Coordinates of C-alpha atoms and ligand atoms in Angstrom, one line a residue:
M1 CA 8.2 -10.5 -25.1
I2 CA 7.3 -7.2 -24.3
N3 CA 8.7 -4.4 -26.5
D4 CA 9.7 -0.7 -25.4
G5 CA 6.6 0.8 -26.8
T6 CA 4.3 -1.3 -24.8
F7 CA 6.7 -1.8 -21.7
E8 CA 6.1 2.1 -21.2
Y9 CA 2.1 2.3 -21.5
L10 CA 2.1 -0.8 -18.9
C11 CA 4.4 1.7 -16.7
H12 CA 2.0 4.3 -17.6
I13 CA -1.0 2.3 -16.3
R14 CA 1.3 1.2 -13.0
R15 CA 2.2 4.8 -12.2
K16 CA -1.5 6.0 -12.5
I17 CA -2.8 3.5 -10.5
H18 CA 0.2 4.4 -8.1
Q19 CA -1.0 7.9 -7.8
W20 CA -4.8 6.9 -6.7
P21 CA -4.4 4.2 -4.0
E22 CA -7.8 2.8 -3.0
P23 CA -8.0 0.4 0.0
A24 CA -10.0 -3.1 0.3
F25 CA -13.1 -3.3 -1.6
Q26 CA -13.4 0.6 -2.8
E27 CA -11.0 -0.1 -6.1
A28 CA -13.0 1.8 -8.1
K29 CA -11.1 3.8 -9.7
T30 CA -8.5 1.4 -10.4
A31 CA -11.0 -0.9 -11.4
E32 CA -12.4 2.1 -14.0
T33 CA -8.4 2.0 -15.3
V34 CA -8.8 -1.8 -15.8
S35 CA -11.9 -1.6 -17.6
V36 CA -10.5 1.0 -20.2
A37 CA -7.3 -0.9 -20.6
L38 CA -9.2 -3.8 -21.7
S39 CA -11.6 -2.1 -23.9
R40 CA -8.8 -1.1 -25.7
L41 CA -7.9 -4.6 -26.6
S42 CA -11.7 -5.2 -27.3
I43 CA -11.4 -7.9 -24.6
W44 CA -14.9 -9.0 -22.8
H45 CA -15.0 -7.8 -19.3
K46 CA -17.2 -7.2 -16.5
T47 CA -16.8 -4.8 -13.6
G48 CA -18.5 -5.0 -10.2
V49 CA -17.7 -8.5 -9.2
G50 CA -16.8 -9.4 -5.7
K51 CA -17.7 -5.9 -5.0
T52 CA -15.0 -4.0 -6.7
G53 CA -13.4 -6.7 -8.7
V54 CA -13.1 -7.0 -12.7
V55 CA -13.2 -10.3 -14.7
A56 CA -12.1 -10.5 -18.3
R57 CA -12.3 -13.3 -20.8
L58 CA -10.2 -14.1 -23.8
E59 CA -12.1 -17.2 -26.0
T60 CA -10.3 -18.5 -28.8
T61 CA -11.3 -22.1 -28.4
P62 CA -14.5 -22.6 -26.1
S63 CA -13.6 -26.1 -26.4
G64 CA -10.4 -25.7 -25.3
P65 CA -9.1 -25.8 -21.6
T66 CA -9.3 -22.5 -19.6
I67 CA -6.8 -21.0 -17.8
A68 CA -6.9 -18.2 -14.9
I69 CA -4.3 -15.5 -14.1
R70 CA -5.1 -13.2 -11.2
A71 CA -3.5 -9.7 -9.9
D72 CA -4.7 -8.2 -6.8
M73 CA -5.9 -4.5 -6.8
D74 CA -5.9 -2.6 -3.1
A75 CA -3.6 -0.4 -1.7
L76 CA -2.4 -0.4 2.2
P77 CA -3.1 2.5 4.7
V78 CA 0.3 4.0 4.9
E79 CA 1.4 7.2 4.0
E80 CA 4.0 7.6 1.1
K81 CA 6.9 8.9 1.6
T82 CA 9.3 7.8 -1.8
G83 CA 9.5 11.6 -3.2
L84 CA 8.8 9.8 -6.5
P85 CA 7.1 11.7 -9.2
F86 CA 3.9 9.7 -9.3
S87 CA 3.5 9.5 -5.6
S88 CA 0.6 8.7 -4.3
R89 CA -2.0 11.4 -4.1
V90 CA -4.0 10.1 -1.6
S91 CA -3.5 11.2 1.9
G92 CA -2.8 7.8 4.3
Y93 CA -2.7 5.3 1.2
M94 CA -0.4 3.7 -0.5
H95 CA 0.5 0.8 -2.9
A96 CA 3.2 -0.2 -0.5
C97 CA 2.8 -3.8 -1.7
G98 CA 3.5 -3.8 -5.6
H99 CA 0.0 -4.5 -6.8
D100 CA -0.2 -1.7 -8.7
G101 CA 2.4 -3.8 -10.6
H102 CA 0.8 -6.7 -10.8
I103 CA -2.5 -5.1 -12.1
A104 CA 0.2 -4.0 -15.5
M105 CA 1.8 -7.3 -15.6
L106 CA -2.1 -9.0 -16.0
I107 CA -2.8 -6.3 -18.6
G108 CA 0.7 -6.7 -20.1
A109 CA -0.5 -10.3 -20.5
A110 CA -3.6 -9.8 -21.9
M111 CA -1.9 -7.7 -24.5
L112 CA 0.5 -10.5 -25.7
L113 CA -2.4 -13.4 -25.3
K114 CA -4.4 -11.1 -27.9
E115 CA -2.1 -11.1 -30.1
S116 CA -0.9 -14.5 -30.0
P117 CA -3.8 -16.6 -28.6
P118 CA -3.7 -20.0 -26.8
E119 CA -5.7 -23.0 -28.2
G120 CA -7.9 -22.3 -25.4
N121 CA -9.5 -19.8 -23.2
V122 CA -8.2 -17.4 -20.6
V123 CA -9.8 -15.8 -17.2
F124 CA -8.3 -12.7 -16.1
I125 CA -8.9 -12.3 -12.2
F126 CA -8.6 -8.5 -11.1
Q127 CA -9.3 -9.0 -7.6
P128 CA -10.0 -6.4 -4.4
A129 CA -9.1 -6.6 -0.9
E130 CA -5.8 -9.2 -0.6
E131 CA -4.7 -7.4 2.3
G132 CA -6.7 -9.0 4.8
G133 CA -9.9 -8.4 3.4
G134 CA -10.0 -12.0 1.8
G135 CA -11.0 -10.4 -2.2
A136 CA -10.5 -14.4 -3.5
R137 CA -13.2 -15.3 -1.6
A138 CA -15.3 -12.7 -2.9
M139 CA -14.7 -13.6 -6.6
I140 CA -14.6 -17.3 -5.8
E141 CA -18.1 -16.7 -4.7
A142 CA -19.3 -14.7 -7.5
G143 CA -18.1 -17.5 -9.7
V144 CA -14.9 -16.9 -11.4
L145 CA -13.4 -20.1 -11.1
D146 CA -16.7 -21.8 -13.2
G147 CA -15.0 -24.1 -15.8
V148 CA -11.6 -22.8 -14.7
D149 CA -9.2 -25.8 -15.1
M150 CA -5.9 -24.4 -13.5
I151 CA -5.0 -20.9 -12.2
F152 CA -1.6 -19.2 -11.6
G153 CA -0.7 -15.8 -9.5
G154 CA 2.3 -14.2 -8.8
H155 CA 3.3 -11.5 -6.0
I156 CA 6.4 -8.6 -6.8
D157 CA 9.4 -9.9 -4.4
M158 CA 12.2 -7.6 -3.1
H159 CA 14.5 -10.1 -1.7
F160 CA 15.2 -11.3 -4.8
P161 CA 16.7 -9.6 -8.2
V162 CA 14.7 -8.3 -11.3
G163 CA 14.9 -10.8 -14.1
S164 CA 14.5 -13.7 -11.7
I165 CA 11.6 -15.8 -10.6
A166 CA 11.0 -18.0 -7.8
I167 CA 9.3 -20.7 -7.1
R168 CA 8.2 -23.6 -4.4
Q169 CA 6.5 -26.8 -4.8
Y170 CA 4.0 -27.5 -2.1
M171 CA 3.3 -25.0 0.6
D172 CA 4.7 -21.9 -0.3
T173 CA 2.9 -19.3 2.2
S174 CA 2.2 -19.8 6.1
Y175 CA -1.2 -20.0 7.9
T176 CA -1.5 -16.3 9.3
D177 CA -3.7 -16.0 12.1
S178 CA -4.4 -12.7 14.3
L179 CA -4.8 -12.4 18.0
E180 CA -6.1 -10.1 20.4
I181 CA -5.3 -10.3 24.6
R182 CA -7.4 -7.9 26.2
I183 CA -6.4 -7.5 30.2
I184 CA -8.6 -6.1 32.5
G185 CA -7.0 -5.1 35.4
K186 CA -7.6 -2.3 38.3
G187 CA -6.7 1.1 37.9
G188 CA -5.5 4.0 40.6
H189 CA -2.6 6.2 41.8
A190 CA 0.7 5.1 40.2
A191 CA 2.3 6.0 44.1
R192 CA 0.2 3.2 45.4
P193 CA 0.6 0.7 43.1
H194 CA 0.0 -1.8 46.0
E195 CA -4.1 -0.8 45.4
T196 CA -4.0 -1.6 42.0
V197 CA -3.7 -4.6 39.5
D198 CA -1.3 -3.0 37.1
A199 CA -2.4 -3.9 33.3
V200 CA 1.2 -2.5 32.0
V201 CA 3.2 -4.8 34.0
V202 CA 0.7 -8.3 33.1
G203 CA 0.8 -7.2 29.6
A204 CA 4.5 -6.7 29.7
Q205 CA 5.4 -10.3 31.2
I206 CA 2.8 -11.8 28.8
V207 CA 4.7 -10.2 25.6
T208 CA 7.8 -11.7 26.9
L209 CA 6.7 -15.2 28.1
L210 CA 5.0 -15.4 24.4
Q211 CA 8.8 -15.4 23.2
S212 CA 9.2 -18.4 24.8
I213 CA 6.3 -20.1 22.8
V214 CA 8.3 -20.7 19.7
S215 CA 12.0 -21.4 20.9
R216 CA 10.5 -24.0 23.7
S217 CA 7.4 -25.2 22.3
V218 CA 7.8 -25.5 18.9
D219 CA 9.8 -28.2 16.6
P220 CA 12.9 -26.0 15.5
L221 CA 12.5 -27.5 12.3
N222 CA 8.9 -26.1 11.4
P223 CA 9.1 -22.2 11.2
T224 CA 7.0 -20.3 13.1
V225 CA 6.5 -16.8 14.4
V226 CA 4.6 -15.0 17.2
S227 CA 5.2 -11.3 17.1
I228 CA 3.3 -8.4 19.0
G229 CA 2.7 -5.7 16.8
S230 CA 0.8 -3.3 19.1
F231 CA 0.6 -2.7 22.5
H232 CA -2.0 0.1 24.1
A233 CA -2.3 0.9 27.5
G234 CA -2.3 4.1 29.9
T235 CA -3.3 7.6 29.5
A236 CA -1.4 9.4 32.1
Y237 CA 2.2 9.2 33.6
N238 CA 1.3 9.1 37.1
A239 CA -1.8 6.8 36.8
I240 CA -1.9 2.9 36.5
A241 CA -3.4 1.8 33.4
D242 CA -6.8 -0.4 34.3
E243 CA -6.5 -2.2 30.8
A244 CA -4.2 -3.3 28.4
V245 CA -4.5 -4.4 25.0
L246 CA -2.0 -6.6 22.7
R247 CA -2.5 -7.3 19.3
G248 CA -0.2 -10.0 17.0
T249 CA 0.2 -12.0 14.6
I250 CA 0.9 -16.0 14.5
R251 CA 2.5 -17.7 11.5
C252 CA 3.1 -21.3 11.4
T253 CA 3.3 -23.6 8.3
D254 CA 1.7 -26.7 9.4
K255 CA -1.4 -27.7 11.2
R256 CA -0.1 -29.3 14.5
T257 CA 2.2 -26.6 15.3
R258 CA -0.6 -23.8 15.1
D259 CA -2.9 -25.5 17.4
I260 CA 0.2 -25.9 20.2
V261 CA 0.8 -22.4 19.5
I262 CA -2.5 -21.2 19.9
E263 CA -3.2 -23.3 23.0
K264 CA 0.4 -21.9 24.3
I265 CA -0.7 -18.5 23.8
K266 CA -4.0 -19.0 25.9
K267 CA -2.2 -20.7 28.6
T268 CA 0.4 -18.0 28.8
A269 CA -1.8 -15.2 28.9
A270 CA -4.4 -17.0 31.4
S271 CA -1.5 -18.1 33.6
V272 CA 0.1 -14.5 33.8
S273 CA -3.3 -12.8 34.5
S274 CA -4.6 -15.0 37.5
L275 CA -1.1 -14.7 39.2
H276 CA -1.4 -11.0 39.3
G277 CA -5.5 -11.2 39.8
A278 CA -6.0 -9.5 36.4
D279 CA -9.1 -10.7 34.1
V280 CA -7.7 -11.8 30.3
Y281 CA -9.6 -12.4 27.0
V282 CA -7.7 -14.3 24.1
S283 CA -9.4 -13.8 20.8
I284 CA -7.9 -15.7 17.7
H285 CA -8.9 -14.4 14.3
E286 CA -8.4 -17.3 11.8
G287 CA -6.0 -16.1 8.7
Y288 CA -6.0 -17.2 5.5
P289 CA -5.0 -20.7 4.5
P290 CA -1.3 -21.4 3.2
V291 CA -0.9 -21.0 -0.9
M292 CA -0.1 -25.0 -2.0
N293 CA 1.0 -25.1 -5.3
H294 CA -0.2 -28.0 -7.1
P295 CA 2.8 -30.2 -8.1
E296 CA 1.5 -29.9 -11.9
G297 CA 1.2 -26.4 -11.6
Y298 CA 4.7 -26.0 -10.4
R299 CA 5.7 -27.6 -12.9
I300 CA 4.3 -26.0 -15.3
A301 CA 5.1 -22.5 -13.6
K302 CA 8.8 -23.5 -13.8
E303 CA 9.2 -24.4 -17.2
A304 CA 7.1 -20.8 -18.4
A305 CA 9.6 -19.2 -15.8
K306 CA 12.3 -20.8 -17.6
E307 CA 11.2 -20.1 -20.9
V308 CA 10.8 -16.1 -20.3
I309 CA 14.2 -15.6 -18.2
G310 CA 16.5 -18.6 -18.9
E311 CA 17.0 -21.4 -16.4
D312 CA 19.6 -19.5 -14.3
G313 CA 16.8 -17.1 -13.2
V314 CA 14.9 -19.6 -11.8
I315 CA 15.2 -19.6 -8.2
I316 CA 13.6 -23.1 -6.7
L317 CA 12.3 -22.2 -2.8
T318 CA 13.5 -24.6 -0.2
Q319 CA 11.2 -22.9 2.7
P320 CA 7.9 -21.1 2.3
S321 CA 7.7 -17.8 3.2
M322 CA 6.0 -16.9 6.5
G323 CA 3.7 -14.1 4.8
G324 CA 0.1 -14.6 3.8
E325 CA -1.4 -14.7 0.8
D326 CA -5.5 -15.1 -0.3
F327 CA -4.4 -16.8 -3.6
A328 CA -4.6 -19.5 -1.4
Y329 CA -8.5 -19.8 -1.5
Y330 CA -8.1 -20.8 -5.5
L331 CA -6.0 -22.9 -4.9
E332 CA -8.6 -24.8 -2.9
H333 CA -10.3 -25.1 -5.6
I334 CA -8.5 -25.8 -8.5
P335 CA -5.0 -26.4 -9.2
G336 CA -2.4 -23.9 -10.0
C337 CA 0.9 -22.2 -8.8
F338 CA 1.7 -19.0 -7.0
V339 CA 5.4 -17.5 -8.1
R340 CA 7.9 -14.5 -7.2
F341 CA 8.5 -12.1 -9.2
G342 CA 12.7 -10.5 -8.3
A343 CA 12.2 -6.8 -8.5
H344 CA 15.3 -5.7 -6.5
N345 CA 17.4 -3.6 -8.5
S346 CA 21.2 -3.0 -7.5
L347 CA 20.8 0.5 -7.9
H348 CA 18.0 0.4 -5.5
K349 CA 19.0 0.1 -1.6
F350 CA 16.4 -3.2 0.0
V351 CA 13.1 -1.5 1.5
P352 CA 10.7 -4.1 2.4
T353 CA 7.0 -4.5 1.1
H354 CA 4.6 -2.4 3.6
S355 CA 7.2 0.5 3.7
S356 CA 6.4 3.9 3.3
N357 CA 9.7 4.1 1.1
F358 CA 8.5 1.1 -0.9
D359 CA 9.3 1.0 -4.7
F360 CA 10.4 -1.6 -7.1
D361 CA 12.4 -2.0 -10.6
E362 CA 9.9 -1.4 -13.4
E363 CA 11.1 -4.4 -15.3
V364 CA 9.6 -6.8 -13.3
I365 CA 6.5 -5.7 -15.0
R366 CA 8.1 -7.2 -18.4
V367 CA 8.9 -10.4 -16.7
G368 CA 5.3 -10.9 -15.3
A369 CA 3.6 -10.4 -18.3
A370 CA 5.7 -12.5 -20.2
F371 CA 5.4 -15.1 -17.7
Y372 CA 1.8 -14.9 -17.3
A373 CA 1.5 -15.1 -21.2
E374 CA 4.2 -18.1 -21.1
V375 CA 2.5 -20.2 -18.4
V376 CA -1.1 -20.2 -19.9
K377 CA 0.3 -21.0 -23.4
K378 CA 2.0 -24.0 -21.4
A379 CA -1.0 -24.9 -19.2
V380 CA -3.5 -25.0 -22.3
E381 CA -0.5 -27.3 -24.3
V382 CA -0.6 -29.8 -21.2
L383 CA -4.1 -29.6 -20.4
K384 CA -5.3 -29.7 -24.4
H385 CA -4.5 -33.3 -24.2
R386 CA -6.7 -34.4 -22.2
N387 CA -10.4 -34.7 -22.1
V388 CA -11.0 -34.6 -18.4
R389 CA -10.2 -32.1 -16.2
V390 CA -7.1 -32.4 -13.6
Ligands
LIG401 NI1 0.6 -7.9 -1.3

């Protein structure tokens, strides 16, 4: 377990990174902080991997199994309003998703594993661009999974109390696709609407009708979301807008539902536009695939969590998250498991991730570091008795 002195050091790293948030593929200062911490531990590492990522290796038994653990490093374009003494010093950017905590956890795990090495090898992946940039793919293309037998990762989660770890077998996150609907009408004077094709009215009807896709076309037992997050149209109160652009997200937990939802969105947009004589262009941008936890990775992660926080702290999830996570790409190549670290303290009021008021209980760093060190050891124990890769 992490002692108080080490915990203080890890919190110091977290706060330093928190003050200097960097967006996707620009994590240069963050990578430098990681590199300095790894150098202090005399752990071999390389920067500039997958553009701004860092990969480190602890080789203690070259012939033994190799286990990877991963943290993400990017911040969000959110203006911080927490008022914390270590608030963001970069206008317009904030670590509002806890990735600063994830980095501190992995450095903590490196300290523990360096002190008490497993009979195998550890690869530490500090990846850029999780928030929509697909940094995991860049790291995989750079070869970080070469020779790796199993991988583990996790995310801070404010839905669970600090000191708990939540795990789900098989699917842990959903398909995340984004959509854009561009409506081309005909502008004109707001006093003479009969001479125009009002893109605002067409857009508003599309938004309303999209709400019935989930309620009427999808099996209620399949969690699904269609949300429009932005609607832009018009420039003046007395002019009919000639164009409207809607942007949103689609979250599905199975492939068939995803196909149905995409088809219905296209049909809805086309039908409403045709009714009003507007032109419409729908584009769907494929997002991350779901995180699919491997059965053996799940078992090992559950055992490690039990060891670190006790059986009562382990929460077995029955439903996947509707969020997305590019850890999914690693699991498309090798087995492993993704977990959620409870970070909600009863003294804090609940603030969701991606909020400008987001903060978490730093005790989660202690839990995460201990979990990662333990899960590596447990995975090495399971895999070292096998000569073949799983
Ligand atoms: Ni995140």
